[in-house]
Amino acid sequence: MTVGAVYGAALVLTTGGFASTLWYGIEEPGIALAFGVLIACGELARWGALPGEREPAPIAAAGALAYALLGENAGSTTTHGVLQIIAVAVAGGLVGIVPHIARGRGPDLDHLARRILTVGFAALCFQPLYNAGDLTHYLGQGPSYALYLLLLLVLTALCDAVVAALVLRARTGYPYGPLLRDELRALLGIGSAVCATGAVMALGVAVAGLWALPVFCVPLLLTQVSFRRYAAVRTTNRQTIASLARATEIAGCTPPGHAHRVAALSAAVGRELGLSGTELTVLEYAALMHDIGQLSLVDPVPEGATALLPAEEQRRIALLGAAVVRQTGVPAAVAVVVERQADPYRDQPLPARIVRTVNAYDDLAGDSAAGGLGALERLRLGTARDYHPEVVESLARVLARGGVASAPAG
């Protein structure tokens, strides 16, 4: 319902934009062409974008915002309206997307719909007031005008965050609060760079003309390159940790895929319980490496099922694992979670409670003849001491929705 409403609103704006532009013609075609080319080039620049990225085409988004906030071109007042802005933004985006489609990398419809809505919101809040002369009459062209643009960009970014969280909530069923918090955190990174560049582009074109567009794109392009390198380093770190986690499988200590199943399901339960950002990263890394202490054992645990061992043996494996994790260079919080996964749940931090519960579920689901339902029943029976009741019920809700199949990409 929510996703359909977002797509429907974006489709209505797009249809209205193209219909109005075709009927009345293009105002100032040179300016429209320049911004359309910029948006198309920005879409082309997202080669290699990773799944689930917050803004895979920041230059295109900044160019669309700049066109929405453009009031003058080299001192001359512009005359384009809200619907033409939407039409140019969509047309430029579609042109830039064609090569990606040819390579089998279709566009993320959620990103496209959100961009149309945010650009439409910014244009609607700016263009009617500017074209009527109200902005320049009351604010002039000084600091008050720049402050108004800043306030408008903040509102636009907040609206985008709200819509993004609503869409993710509809797709995943996770609590809305943590999803919105994730989106707001993203605004402090590449999101703030996109908004700032869009405002600076609009102000630069107002003074220097269209030559300002390529000049002010450079800082955002450098930011995009730096972000891509950071993402590559983060991906490499995760791959290294995932390879370490597979060591227990290669050594025959755990069943194939056990660590990755526990990590994926732990991340889904963590989102269900409100974890986000760095907390989720720590949880995922700890879940991947939770069994690495078994490599130090002389006699392997049968089927790697640590949930069936006595509490003292579970505690010893957890301590051995934490000692290994501390040598890998991952954040210290990961070792703490691995170390405390065998403690009574009342003494554990939330990530350790999640890893303990999900690990036990995966062990018991393979051991129990009744499979997943039998494993959940045994977990519920163990909530007096071993497994936190809220974590067990959150796991049940995630499994009822299809397990990790509903988790967002990225």
XYZ file of C-alpha atoms in Angstrom, residues 115-403:
289
model
C 14.049 11.515 -6.320
C 10.986 12.585 -8.286
C 9.090 13.317 -5.074
C 11.941 15.210 -3.412
C 12.701 17.298 -6.502
C 8.999 18.039 -6.880
C 8.782 19.055 -3.210
C 11.784 21.393 -3.450
C 10.542 22.950 -6.689
C 7.027 23.432 -5.317
C 8.365 25.172 -2.202
C 10.671 27.465 -4.212
C 9.530 28.227 -7.758
C 6.020 29.645 -7.125
C 7.326 31.999 -4.433
C 10.310 33.074 -6.512
C 8.373 33.556 -9.749
C 5.794 35.652 -7.892
C 8.598 37.858 -6.544
C 7.777 37.123 -2.911
C 11.189 35.691 -2.038
C 13.215 38.596 -3.370
C 10.733 41.110 -1.970
C 10.868 39.799 1.593
C 14.342 38.219 1.715
C 16.346 40.035 -0.930
C 19.447 38.325 -2.354
C 21.602 38.342 0.764
C 22.145 35.962 3.689
C 18.404 35.627 4.322
C 17.918 34.182 0.833
C 20.756 31.664 1.314
C 19.319 30.752 4.730
C 15.939 30.083 3.116
C 17.595 27.751 0.586
C 19.356 25.945 3.421
C 16.118 25.533 5.356
C 14.351 24.268 2.245
C 17.092 21.718 1.609
C 16.864 20.480 5.203
C 13.096 20.023 4.836
C 13.594 18.271 1.496
C 16.158 15.894 2.990
C 13.878 15.147 5.933
C 10.985 14.391 3.596
C 13.194 12.033 1.597
C 14.277 10.261 4.807
C 10.671 9.872 5.939
C 9.588 8.437 2.573
C 12.599 6.103 2.404
C 11.888 4.746 5.889
C 8.215 4.279 5.046
C 9.087 2.276 1.932
C 11.559 0.096 3.826
C 9.010 -0.428 6.583
C 6.444 -1.567 4.014
C 8.922 -3.923 2.326
C 10.548 -5.458 5.413
C 8.121 -5.031 8.312
C 10.961 -3.757 10.533
C 10.191 -1.059 13.157
C 9.876 2.386 11.623
C 11.965 4.220 14.244
C 15.316 2.477 13.612
C 14.795 2.653 9.837
C 14.183 6.407 10.044
C 17.228 6.769 12.295
C 19.343 4.999 9.658
C 18.093 7.359 6.963
C 18.760 10.434 9.102
C 22.289 9.219 9.824
C 22.865 8.847 6.083
C 22.005 12.530 5.646
C 25.150 13.424 7.571
C 27.282 11.711 4.940
C 26.724 11.742 1.194
C 23.233 13.207 1.707
C 24.564 16.469 3.127
C 27.088 16.700 0.274
C 24.290 16.271 -2.290
C 22.117 18.965 -0.687
C 24.993 21.418 -0.241
C 26.188 20.939 -3.814
C 22.669 21.449 -5.154
C 22.319 24.777 -3.316
C 25.798 25.961 -4.308
C 25.126 25.062 -7.954
C 21.908 27.087 -7.965
C 23.627 30.106 -6.382
C 26.656 29.765 -8.671
C 24.572 29.640 -11.857
C 22.610 32.670 -10.638
C 25.854 34.678 -10.585
C 28.191 33.094 -13.147
C 25.815 31.319 -15.512
C 25.855 27.713 -16.688
C 29.659 27.567 -16.605
C 29.314 27.106 -12.862
C 27.793 23.637 -13.276
C 30.965 21.648 -14.142
C 33.018 23.663 -11.633
C 30.772 22.879 -8.674
C 30.421 19.221 -9.696
C 34.087 18.553 -8.991
C 33.881 18.505 -5.146
C 30.934 16.101 -5.215
C 32.700 13.909 -7.770
C 35.747 13.703 -5.485
C 33.455 12.906 -2.556
C 31.844 10.138 -4.588
C 35.240 8.648 -5.457
C 36.297 8.755 -1.792
C 33.034 7.164 -0.699
C 33.468 4.411 -3.267
C 36.959 3.686 -1.952
C 35.667 3.593 1.606
C 32.912 1.201 0.534
C 35.504 -1.004 -1.198
C 37.622 -1.149 1.981
C 34.539 -1.969 4.055
C 33.586 -4.731 1.605
C 37.103 -6.155 1.755
C 36.975 -6.210 5.563
C 33.670 -8.025 5.518
C 34.964 -10.558 2.987
C 38.001 -11.186 5.203
C 35.776 -11.796 8.222
C 33.498 -14.044 6.174
C 36.548 -16.054 5.066
C 37.664 -16.439 8.676
C 34.162 -17.619 9.559
C 34.395 -20.312 6.869
C 37.522 -21.706 8.538
C 35.329 -23.586 11.024
C 33.394 -25.148 8.155
C 36.532 -26.115 6.247
C 37.950 -27.686 9.407
C 34.743 -29.682 9.840
C 33.832 -27.962 13.110
C 30.491 -26.568 11.934
C 27.969 -27.494 9.213
C 28.293 -25.750 5.841
C 26.680 -22.319 5.781
C 26.053 -22.230 9.541
C 27.940 -18.978 10.216
C 26.340 -17.142 7.311
C 22.858 -18.323 8.255
C 23.367 -17.156 11.822
C 24.757 -13.798 10.642
C 21.898 -13.110 8.224
C 19.213 -14.130 10.694
C 20.896 -12.221 13.549
C 20.938 -9.038 11.453
C 17.223 -9.461 10.711
C 16.423 -9.992 14.405
C 18.627 -7.030 15.305
C 16.640 -4.771 12.996
C 13.442 -6.133 14.456
C 14.689 -5.120 17.917
C 15.734 -1.634 16.829
C 19.461 -1.983 16.164
C 20.908 0.045 13.312
C 24.141 1.424 11.875
C 27.318 0.391 13.687
C 25.372 -1.786 16.124
C 24.177 -3.959 13.245
C 27.688 -4.191 11.797
C 29.090 -5.371 15.148
C 26.256 -7.880 15.457
C 26.833 -9.282 11.971
C 30.614 -9.621 12.452
C 30.139 -11.298 15.839
C 27.573 -13.695 14.393
C 29.937 -14.631 11.569
C 32.766 -15.379 14.026
C 30.785 -16.750 16.957
C 32.055 -20.333 16.485
C 35.687 -19.549 15.708
C 36.705 -20.723 19.186
C 36.026 -24.294 18.075
C 39.264 -24.189 16.080
C 41.128 -24.336 19.426
C 39.420 -27.538 20.561
C 41.237 -30.868 20.505
C 38.016 -32.819 19.907
C 35.476 -31.166 17.560
C 31.924 -30.672 18.793
C 29.572 -33.190 17.105
C 27.919 -31.386 14.163
C 29.305 -28.125 15.607
C 26.149 -27.738 17.720
C 27.420 -25.721 20.676
C 23.840 -25.114 21.896
C 23.707 -28.760 23.021
C 26.880 -28.539 25.137
C 27.038 -27.959 28.908
C 27.166 -24.298 29.950
C 30.809 -24.571 31.082
C 31.921 -25.905 27.702
C 29.973 -23.199 25.858
C 31.663 -20.588 28.036
C 35.133 -22.013 27.297
C 34.530 -21.973 23.534
C 33.261 -18.377 23.753
C 36.412 -17.276 25.629
C 38.651 -19.027 23.099
C 36.762 -17.419 20.252
C 37.027 -13.942 21.754
C 40.794 -14.396 22.115
C 41.029 -15.243 18.417
C 38.763 -12.365 17.362
C 40.917 -9.864 19.273
C 43.843 -10.817 17.016
C 41.957 -10.086 13.774
C 41.806 -6.284 14.058
C 37.998 -6.037 14.080
C 36.350 -3.610 16.544
C 36.724 -4.619 20.182
C 32.936 -4.688 20.549
C 32.846 -7.755 18.267
C 35.111 -9.702 20.627
C 32.925 -8.688 23.579
C 29.824 -10.107 21.881
C 31.624 -13.358 21.003
C 32.963 -13.630 24.556
C 29.625 -13.063 26.259
C 27.413 -15.171 24.007
C 27.446 -18.040 26.537
C 26.553 -15.909 29.581
C 23.089 -16.048 31.181
C 20.948 -13.682 29.133
C 20.326 -11.313 32.054
C 24.055 -10.499 32.054
C 24.432 -10.163 28.277
C 24.310 -7.107 26.023
C 21.579 -7.276 23.385
C 23.854 -8.358 20.474
C 25.147 -11.307 22.536
C 21.563 -12.306 23.379
C 20.713 -12.278 19.685
C 23.747 -14.333 18.621
C 23.125 -16.887 21.379
C 19.472 -17.288 20.450
C 19.930 -17.444 16.682
C 22.902 -19.831 16.965
C 20.825 -22.118 19.173
C 17.940 -21.958 16.707
C 20.161 -22.996 13.792
C 21.732 -25.792 15.844
C 18.398 -27.071 17.144
C 16.594 -26.775 13.810
C 19.128 -29.193 12.327
C 19.063 -31.464 15.361
C 15.294 -31.496 15.920
C 13.066 -33.817 13.939
C 10.396 -31.133 14.023
C 12.750 -28.643 12.343
C 12.210 -24.922 12.842
C 8.970 -25.178 14.825
C 10.500 -27.663 17.219
C 13.578 -25.470 17.630
C 11.429 -22.424 18.452
C 9.496 -24.433 21.018
C 12.731 -25.494 22.707
C 13.949 -21.895 22.736
C 10.708 -20.765 24.374
C 11.150 -23.456 27.025
C 14.651 -22.101 27.687
C 13.602 -18.491 28.272
C 13.814 -18.948 32.044
C 17.617 -18.693 31.913
C 19.273 -19.239 28.552
C 17.364 -17.162 25.974
C 15.796 -13.747 26.335
C 12.015 -13.975 25.745
C 11.881 -10.787 23.648
C 14.684 -12.004 21.384
C 12.972 -15.387 20.931
C 9.687 -13.718 19.985
C 11.463 -11.345 17.607
C 13.095 -14.343 15.964
C 9.668 -15.954 15.631
C 8.293 -12.833 13.925
C 11.222 -12.699 11.496
C 10.765 -16.376 10.640
C 7.023 -15.880 10.196
C 7.779 -13.235 7.546
C 10.026 -15.629 5.671
C 13.291 -15.355 7.584
